[in-house]
Coordinates of C-alpha atoms in Angstrom, one line a residue:
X290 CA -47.2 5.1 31.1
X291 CA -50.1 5.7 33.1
X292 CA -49.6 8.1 35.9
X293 CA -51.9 8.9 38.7
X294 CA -49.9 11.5 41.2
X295 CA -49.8 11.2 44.6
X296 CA -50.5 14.1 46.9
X297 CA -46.6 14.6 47.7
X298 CA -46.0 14.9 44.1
X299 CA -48.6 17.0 43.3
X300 CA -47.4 19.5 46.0
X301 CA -43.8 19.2 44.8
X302 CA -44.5 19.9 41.2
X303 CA -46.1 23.2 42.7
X304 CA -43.3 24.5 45.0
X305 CA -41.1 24.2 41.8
X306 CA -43.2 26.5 39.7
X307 CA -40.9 29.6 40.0
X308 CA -42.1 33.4 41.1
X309 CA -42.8 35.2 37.9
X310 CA -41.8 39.1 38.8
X311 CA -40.9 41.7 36.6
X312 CA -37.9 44.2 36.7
X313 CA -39.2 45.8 39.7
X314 CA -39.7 42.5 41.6
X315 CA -43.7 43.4 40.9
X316 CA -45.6 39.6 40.9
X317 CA -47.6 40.1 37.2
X318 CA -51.7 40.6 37.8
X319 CA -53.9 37.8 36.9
X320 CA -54.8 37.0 33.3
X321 CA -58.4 36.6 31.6
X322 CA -59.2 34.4 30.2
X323 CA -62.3 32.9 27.7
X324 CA -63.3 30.1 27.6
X325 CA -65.7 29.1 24.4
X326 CA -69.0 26.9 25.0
X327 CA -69.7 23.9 22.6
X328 CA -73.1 25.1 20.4
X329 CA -73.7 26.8 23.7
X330 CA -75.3 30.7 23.6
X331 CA -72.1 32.3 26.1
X332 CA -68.5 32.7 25.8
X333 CA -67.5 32.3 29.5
X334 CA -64.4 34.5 31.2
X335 CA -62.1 33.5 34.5
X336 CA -59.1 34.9 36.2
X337 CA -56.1 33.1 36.3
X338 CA -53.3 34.1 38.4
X339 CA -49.8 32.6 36.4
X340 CA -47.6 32.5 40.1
X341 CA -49.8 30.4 41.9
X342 CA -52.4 28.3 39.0
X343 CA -55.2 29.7 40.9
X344 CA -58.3 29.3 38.2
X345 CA -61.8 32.4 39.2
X346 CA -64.5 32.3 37.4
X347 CA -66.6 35.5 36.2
X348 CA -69.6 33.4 34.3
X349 CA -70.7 34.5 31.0
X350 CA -69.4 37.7 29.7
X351 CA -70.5 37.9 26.3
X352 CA -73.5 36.0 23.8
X353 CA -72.1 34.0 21.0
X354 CA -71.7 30.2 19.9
X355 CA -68.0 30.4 20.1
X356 CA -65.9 27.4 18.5
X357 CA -62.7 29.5 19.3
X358 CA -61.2 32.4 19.7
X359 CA -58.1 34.6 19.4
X360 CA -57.4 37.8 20.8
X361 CA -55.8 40.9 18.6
X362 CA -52.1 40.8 19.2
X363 CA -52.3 44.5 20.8
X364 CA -55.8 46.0 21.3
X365 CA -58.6 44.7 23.9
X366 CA -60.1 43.3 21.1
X367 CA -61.5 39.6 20.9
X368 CA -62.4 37.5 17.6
X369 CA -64.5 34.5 18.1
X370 CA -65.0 31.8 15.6
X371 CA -69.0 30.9 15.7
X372 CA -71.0 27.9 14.2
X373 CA -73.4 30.4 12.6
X374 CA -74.3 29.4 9.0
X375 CA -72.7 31.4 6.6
X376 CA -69.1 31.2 8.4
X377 CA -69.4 33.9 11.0
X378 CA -67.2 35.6 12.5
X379 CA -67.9 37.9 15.7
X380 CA -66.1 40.9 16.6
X381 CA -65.7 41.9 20.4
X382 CA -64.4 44.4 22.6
X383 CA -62.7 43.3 25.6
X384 CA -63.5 45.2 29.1
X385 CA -60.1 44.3 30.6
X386 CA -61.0 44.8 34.4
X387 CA -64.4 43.3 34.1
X388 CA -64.0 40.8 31.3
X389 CA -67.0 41.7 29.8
X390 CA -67.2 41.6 25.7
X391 CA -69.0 44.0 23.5
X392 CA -70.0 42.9 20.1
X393 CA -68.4 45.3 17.7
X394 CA -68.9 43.5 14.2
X395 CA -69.2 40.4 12.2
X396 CA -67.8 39.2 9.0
X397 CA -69.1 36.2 7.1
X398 CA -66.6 34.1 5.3
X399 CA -69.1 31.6 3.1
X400 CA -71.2 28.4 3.8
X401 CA -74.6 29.5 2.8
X402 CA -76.6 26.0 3.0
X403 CA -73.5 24.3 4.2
X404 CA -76.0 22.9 7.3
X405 CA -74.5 25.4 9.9
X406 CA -71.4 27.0 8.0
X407 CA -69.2 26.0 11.5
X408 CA -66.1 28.0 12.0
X409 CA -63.3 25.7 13.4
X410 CA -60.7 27.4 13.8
X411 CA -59.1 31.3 13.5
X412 CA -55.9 33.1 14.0
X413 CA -54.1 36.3 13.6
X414 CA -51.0 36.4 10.9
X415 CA -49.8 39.7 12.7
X416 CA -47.1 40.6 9.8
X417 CA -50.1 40.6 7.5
X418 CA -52.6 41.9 10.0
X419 CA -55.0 39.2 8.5
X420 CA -57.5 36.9 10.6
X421 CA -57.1 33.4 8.7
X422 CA -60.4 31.6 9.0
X423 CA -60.9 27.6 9.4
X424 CA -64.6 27.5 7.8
X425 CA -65.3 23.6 8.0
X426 CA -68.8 23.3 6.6
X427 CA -67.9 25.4 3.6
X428 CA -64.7 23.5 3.0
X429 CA -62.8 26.3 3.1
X430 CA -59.7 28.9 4.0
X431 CA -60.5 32.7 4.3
X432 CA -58.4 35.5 4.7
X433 CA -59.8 38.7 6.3
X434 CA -58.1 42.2 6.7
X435 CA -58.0 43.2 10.2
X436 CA -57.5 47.2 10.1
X437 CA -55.6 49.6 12.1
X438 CA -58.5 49.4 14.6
X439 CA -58.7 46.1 14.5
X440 CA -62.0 46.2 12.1
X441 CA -62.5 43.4 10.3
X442 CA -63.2 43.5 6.7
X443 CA -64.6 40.5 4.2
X444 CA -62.6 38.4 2.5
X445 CA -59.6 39.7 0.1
X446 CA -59.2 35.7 -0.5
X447 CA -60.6 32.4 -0.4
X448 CA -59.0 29.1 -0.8
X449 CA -61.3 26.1 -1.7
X450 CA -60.3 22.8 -0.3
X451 CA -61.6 19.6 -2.1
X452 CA -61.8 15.7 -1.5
X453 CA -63.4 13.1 0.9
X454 CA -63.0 10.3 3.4
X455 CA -64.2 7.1 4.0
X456 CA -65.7 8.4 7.2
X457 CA -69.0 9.5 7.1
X458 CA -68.3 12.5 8.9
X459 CA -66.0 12.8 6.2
X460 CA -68.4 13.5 3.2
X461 CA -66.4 16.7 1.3
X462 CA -63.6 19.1 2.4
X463 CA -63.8 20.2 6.4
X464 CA -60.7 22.5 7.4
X465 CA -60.0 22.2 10.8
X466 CA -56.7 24.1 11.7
X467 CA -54.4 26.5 9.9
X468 CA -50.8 27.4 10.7
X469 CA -48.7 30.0 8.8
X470 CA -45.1 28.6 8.1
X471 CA -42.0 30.7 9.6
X472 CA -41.5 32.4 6.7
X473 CA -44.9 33.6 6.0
X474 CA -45.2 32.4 2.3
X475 CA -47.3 29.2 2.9
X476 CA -50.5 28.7 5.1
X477 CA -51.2 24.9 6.2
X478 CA -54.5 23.7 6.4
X479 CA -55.0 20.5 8.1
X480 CA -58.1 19.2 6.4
X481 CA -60.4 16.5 8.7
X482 CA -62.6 15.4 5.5
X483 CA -59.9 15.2 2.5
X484 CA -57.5 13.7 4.6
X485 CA -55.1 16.1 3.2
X486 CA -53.0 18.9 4.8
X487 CA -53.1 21.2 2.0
X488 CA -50.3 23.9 1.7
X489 CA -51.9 27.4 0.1
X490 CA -48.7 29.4 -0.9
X491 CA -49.8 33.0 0.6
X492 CA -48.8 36.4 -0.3
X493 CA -49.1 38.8 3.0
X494 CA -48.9 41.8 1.3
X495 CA -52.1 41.6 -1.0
X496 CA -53.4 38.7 2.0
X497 CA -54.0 36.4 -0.8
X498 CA -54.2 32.5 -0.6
X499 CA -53.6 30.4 -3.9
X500 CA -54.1 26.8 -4.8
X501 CA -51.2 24.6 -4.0
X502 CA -50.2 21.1 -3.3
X503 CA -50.9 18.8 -0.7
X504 CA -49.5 15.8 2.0
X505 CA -51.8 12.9 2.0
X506 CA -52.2 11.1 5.2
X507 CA -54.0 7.7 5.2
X508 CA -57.8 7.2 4.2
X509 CA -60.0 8.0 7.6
X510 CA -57.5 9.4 9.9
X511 CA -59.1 13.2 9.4
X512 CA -56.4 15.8 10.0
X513 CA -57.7 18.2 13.0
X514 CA -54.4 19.7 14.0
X515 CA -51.3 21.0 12.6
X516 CA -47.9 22.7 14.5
X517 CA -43.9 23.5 13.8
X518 CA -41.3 22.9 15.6
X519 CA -39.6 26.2 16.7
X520 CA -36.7 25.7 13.7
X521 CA -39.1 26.1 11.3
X522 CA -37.7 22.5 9.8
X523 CA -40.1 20.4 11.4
X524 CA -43.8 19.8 11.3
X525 CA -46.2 17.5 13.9
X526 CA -49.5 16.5 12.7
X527 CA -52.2 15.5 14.8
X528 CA -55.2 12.6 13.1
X529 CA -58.3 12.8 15.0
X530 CA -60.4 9.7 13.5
X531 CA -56.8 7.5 13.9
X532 CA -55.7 9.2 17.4
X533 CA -52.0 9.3 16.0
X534 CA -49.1 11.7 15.6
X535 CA -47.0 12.3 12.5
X536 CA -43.6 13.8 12.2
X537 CA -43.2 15.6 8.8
X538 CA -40.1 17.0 7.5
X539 CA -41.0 21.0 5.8
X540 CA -39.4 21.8 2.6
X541 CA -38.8 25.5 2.2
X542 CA -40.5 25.2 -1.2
X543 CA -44.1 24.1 0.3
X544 CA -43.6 20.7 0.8
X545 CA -44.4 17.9 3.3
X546 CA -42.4 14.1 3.7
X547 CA -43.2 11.6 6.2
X548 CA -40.8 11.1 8.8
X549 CA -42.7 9.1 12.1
X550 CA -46.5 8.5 13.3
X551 CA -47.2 7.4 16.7
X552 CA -50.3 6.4 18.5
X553 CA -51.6 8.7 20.7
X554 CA -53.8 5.9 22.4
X555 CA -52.8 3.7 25.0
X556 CA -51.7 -0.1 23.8
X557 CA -54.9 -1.7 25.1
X558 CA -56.9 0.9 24.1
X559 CA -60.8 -0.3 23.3
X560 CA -63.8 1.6 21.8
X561 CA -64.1 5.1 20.5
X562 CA -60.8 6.4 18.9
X563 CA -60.8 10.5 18.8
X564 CA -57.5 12.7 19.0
X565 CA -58.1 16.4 20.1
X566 CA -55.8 19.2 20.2
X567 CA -51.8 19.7 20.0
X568 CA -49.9 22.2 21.2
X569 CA -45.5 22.6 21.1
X570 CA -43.9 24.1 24.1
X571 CA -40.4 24.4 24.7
X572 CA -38.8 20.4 23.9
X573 CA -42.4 18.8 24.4
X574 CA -44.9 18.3 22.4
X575 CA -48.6 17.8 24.3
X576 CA -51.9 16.4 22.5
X577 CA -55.3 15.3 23.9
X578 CA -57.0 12.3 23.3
X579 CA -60.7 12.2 23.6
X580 CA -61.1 8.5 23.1
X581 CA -59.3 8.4 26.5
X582 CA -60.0 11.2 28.4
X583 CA -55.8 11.6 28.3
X584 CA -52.9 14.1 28.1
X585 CA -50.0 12.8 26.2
X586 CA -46.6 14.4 26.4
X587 CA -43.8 13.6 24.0
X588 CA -40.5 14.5 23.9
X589 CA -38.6 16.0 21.1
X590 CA -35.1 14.8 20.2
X591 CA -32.7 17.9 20.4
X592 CA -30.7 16.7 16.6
X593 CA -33.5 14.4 15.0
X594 CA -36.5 16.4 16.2
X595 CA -38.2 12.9 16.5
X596 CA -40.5 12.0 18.8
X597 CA -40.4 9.9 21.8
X598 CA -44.1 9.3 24.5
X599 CA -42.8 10.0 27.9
X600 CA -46.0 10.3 30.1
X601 CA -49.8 9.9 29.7
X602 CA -52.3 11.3 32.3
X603 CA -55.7 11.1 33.1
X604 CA -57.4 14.8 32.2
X605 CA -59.0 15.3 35.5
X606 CA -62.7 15.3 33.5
X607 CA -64.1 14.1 30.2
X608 CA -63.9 14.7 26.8
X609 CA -60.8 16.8 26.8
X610 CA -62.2 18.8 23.6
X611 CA -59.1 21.6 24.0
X612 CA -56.3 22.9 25.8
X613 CA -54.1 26.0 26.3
X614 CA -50.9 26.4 27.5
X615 CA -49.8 29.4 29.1
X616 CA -47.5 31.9 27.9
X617 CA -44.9 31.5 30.9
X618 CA -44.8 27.9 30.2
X619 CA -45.9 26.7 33.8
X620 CA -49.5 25.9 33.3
X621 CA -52.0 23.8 30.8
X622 CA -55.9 24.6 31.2
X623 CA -57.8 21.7 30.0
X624 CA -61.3 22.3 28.6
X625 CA -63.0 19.0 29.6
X626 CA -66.3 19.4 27.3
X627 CA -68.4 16.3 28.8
X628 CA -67.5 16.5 32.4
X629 CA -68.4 20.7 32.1
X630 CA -65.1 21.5 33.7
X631 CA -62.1 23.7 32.8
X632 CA -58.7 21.5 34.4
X633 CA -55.3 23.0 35.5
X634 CA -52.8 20.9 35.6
X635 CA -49.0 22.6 36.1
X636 CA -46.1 21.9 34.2
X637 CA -42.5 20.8 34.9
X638 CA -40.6 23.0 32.0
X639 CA -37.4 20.9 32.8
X640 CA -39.1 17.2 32.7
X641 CA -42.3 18.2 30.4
X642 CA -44.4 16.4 32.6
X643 CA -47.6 17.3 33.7
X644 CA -49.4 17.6 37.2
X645 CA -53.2 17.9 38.0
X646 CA -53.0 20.4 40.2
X647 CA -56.8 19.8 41.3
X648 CA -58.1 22.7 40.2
X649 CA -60.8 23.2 38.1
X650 CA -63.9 25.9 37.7
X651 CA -67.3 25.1 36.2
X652 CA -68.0 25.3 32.7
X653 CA -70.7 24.8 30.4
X654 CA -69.6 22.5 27.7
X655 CA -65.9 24.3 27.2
X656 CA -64.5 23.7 24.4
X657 CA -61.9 26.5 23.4
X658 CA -59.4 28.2 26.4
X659 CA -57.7 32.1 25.3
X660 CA -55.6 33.3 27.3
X661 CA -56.1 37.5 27.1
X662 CA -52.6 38.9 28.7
X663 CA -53.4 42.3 30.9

């Protein structure tokens, strides 16, 4: 299922990428973008025009060890998720011509003598205006009240996470990911050390998290990300330690059944074994595998919502630690963390398949890729 395109396709997949243009038959200006540094000192910025995949990079724009980041829904404002101990959280203001970003604030959300209180993950429940926080050294799920202004405010909740793996990487409770369910009564938390995707049922109106149950993948497979299907029905889970993909069925109630896993690694696949990141767009579902430096793309059954592997790519670098895929649905920027790069590859929205388009900017280390819509 290997596929290494040849310069024909390449240039084919490219002239099929429509012209995106507004009402007044305006082509849209370029995007920002920021692009996170792994325990690096800089969150980088780049231009990226959506017509024609072109990729421009500005260099560093602001100072902060940025695990990820997540942009207010509305305001120029950018939160970034840092590896600071205690659980920080950095506020920003974004300079949308220049790129530039202006520390506004910080929050911390816990991890006191955690060794590092790492944020891994953050994003914005807009319905609650809250900033849901990923702290994985502290083992645990923070709300935070985002204001009017987009201020950030401590903690109105906290949910603790607890259990191990077999893993040593795996010694206590290390949320990696959190996903609010359509409905906006649960938040899922797909937990790397516990080996448990925990569902906290949440109430948006106070922004508080409670205690709830729990699906229970197998022992060292360390949950790292967690995404639903469009209906709302559906649930695909992505195992880092086991580099496979699970198809859960979601019960209205706050519940999670097993349905499919698939590998995510290649059937003579040898040495290290890492998953990465997973993202649903459209009737595809994408994930990275580290183990491989690949791109995996799966197609999901229109009446079963099922899986099925239809292509797997080299990801133009190494260590594919993240990817984003644009908001038009044409384009994937791959953050390849080893090989320093950030990757575009362009995608077919009728086939799912991906091309490497060749393109790539310099990078320290990426490991996160926002996309910050002018």
């Amino acid at each position: 299922m290997t596929e290494n395109p040849s310069r024909r396709t390449i240039l084919g997949a490219l002239a099929a990428v429509p012209v995106l243009a507004g009402a007044s038959g305006a082509v849209p200006s370029r995007d920002l973008v920021h692009i996170g540094t792994w325990k690096g000192q800089n969150v980088h910025g780049a231009w990226f025009d959506p017509v024609r995949g072109d990729l421009t990079p500005i260099g560093p724009v602001g100072v902060a060890d940025a695990d990820w980041s997540v942009p207010h829904p509305t305001l120029p404002i950018l939160y970034v998720a840092t590896l600071e101990e205690d659980g920080v959280v950095y506020t920003f203001r974004v300079d949308r011509q220049t790129g530039t970003l202006t520390k506004t604030g910080e929050v911390a959300t816990g991890g006191a003598g955690m060794g590092g209180g790492g944020v891994s993950f953050i994003a914005v429940d807009r319905p609650s205006s809250t900033l849901l926080v990923a702290n994985f050294e502290a083992g645990l799920t923070a709300a935070l009240p985002i204001s009017r202004t987009g201020v950030l405010g401590p903690p109105t909740s906290v949910a603790q996470d607890t259990g191990s793996g077999p893993n040593p990487r795996q010694n206590g409770p290390h949320p990696h990911h959190v996903a609010v369910d359509p409905t906006g009564r649960f938040v899922l938390v797909a937990d790397f050390g516990a080996d448990q995707v925990f569902v906290h049922p949440f109430h948006r109106a106070t922004r508080t998290l409670s205690v709830g149950g729990s699906y229970r993948t197998a022992p060292g497979s360390g949950p790292r990300r967690v995404a639903f299907h469009p209906d709302g029905r559906t649930v695909y889970l992505l195992n880092e330690l086991t580099a496979d993909l699970q198809t859960l069925r979601w019960h209205p109630e706050g519940g999670l059944t097993h349905r499919q896993t698939l590998p995510t690694n290649a059937p003579d696949h040898t040495g290290t074994t890492s998953a990465s990141d997973l993202a649903v767009a459209g009737r595809f579902v994408y994930t990275g595998n580290r183990g491989e430096n690949s791109l995996v793309v799966h197609a999901i059954d229109p009446r079963t919502h099922l899986l099925r592997p239809i292509q797997r790519v080299p990801c133009a670098g190494v260590t594919p630690w993240s990817f984003s895929v644009h908001p038009n649905g044409h384009w994937l920027l791959v953050a390849n963390e080893a090989s320093n790069t950030v990757n575009v590859f362009g995608i077919d929205r009728a086939t799912g398949r991906l091309t490497d388009t060749g393109r790539s900017i310099p990078v320290p280390n990426p490991d996160s890729i926002t996309f910050c819509r002018r």
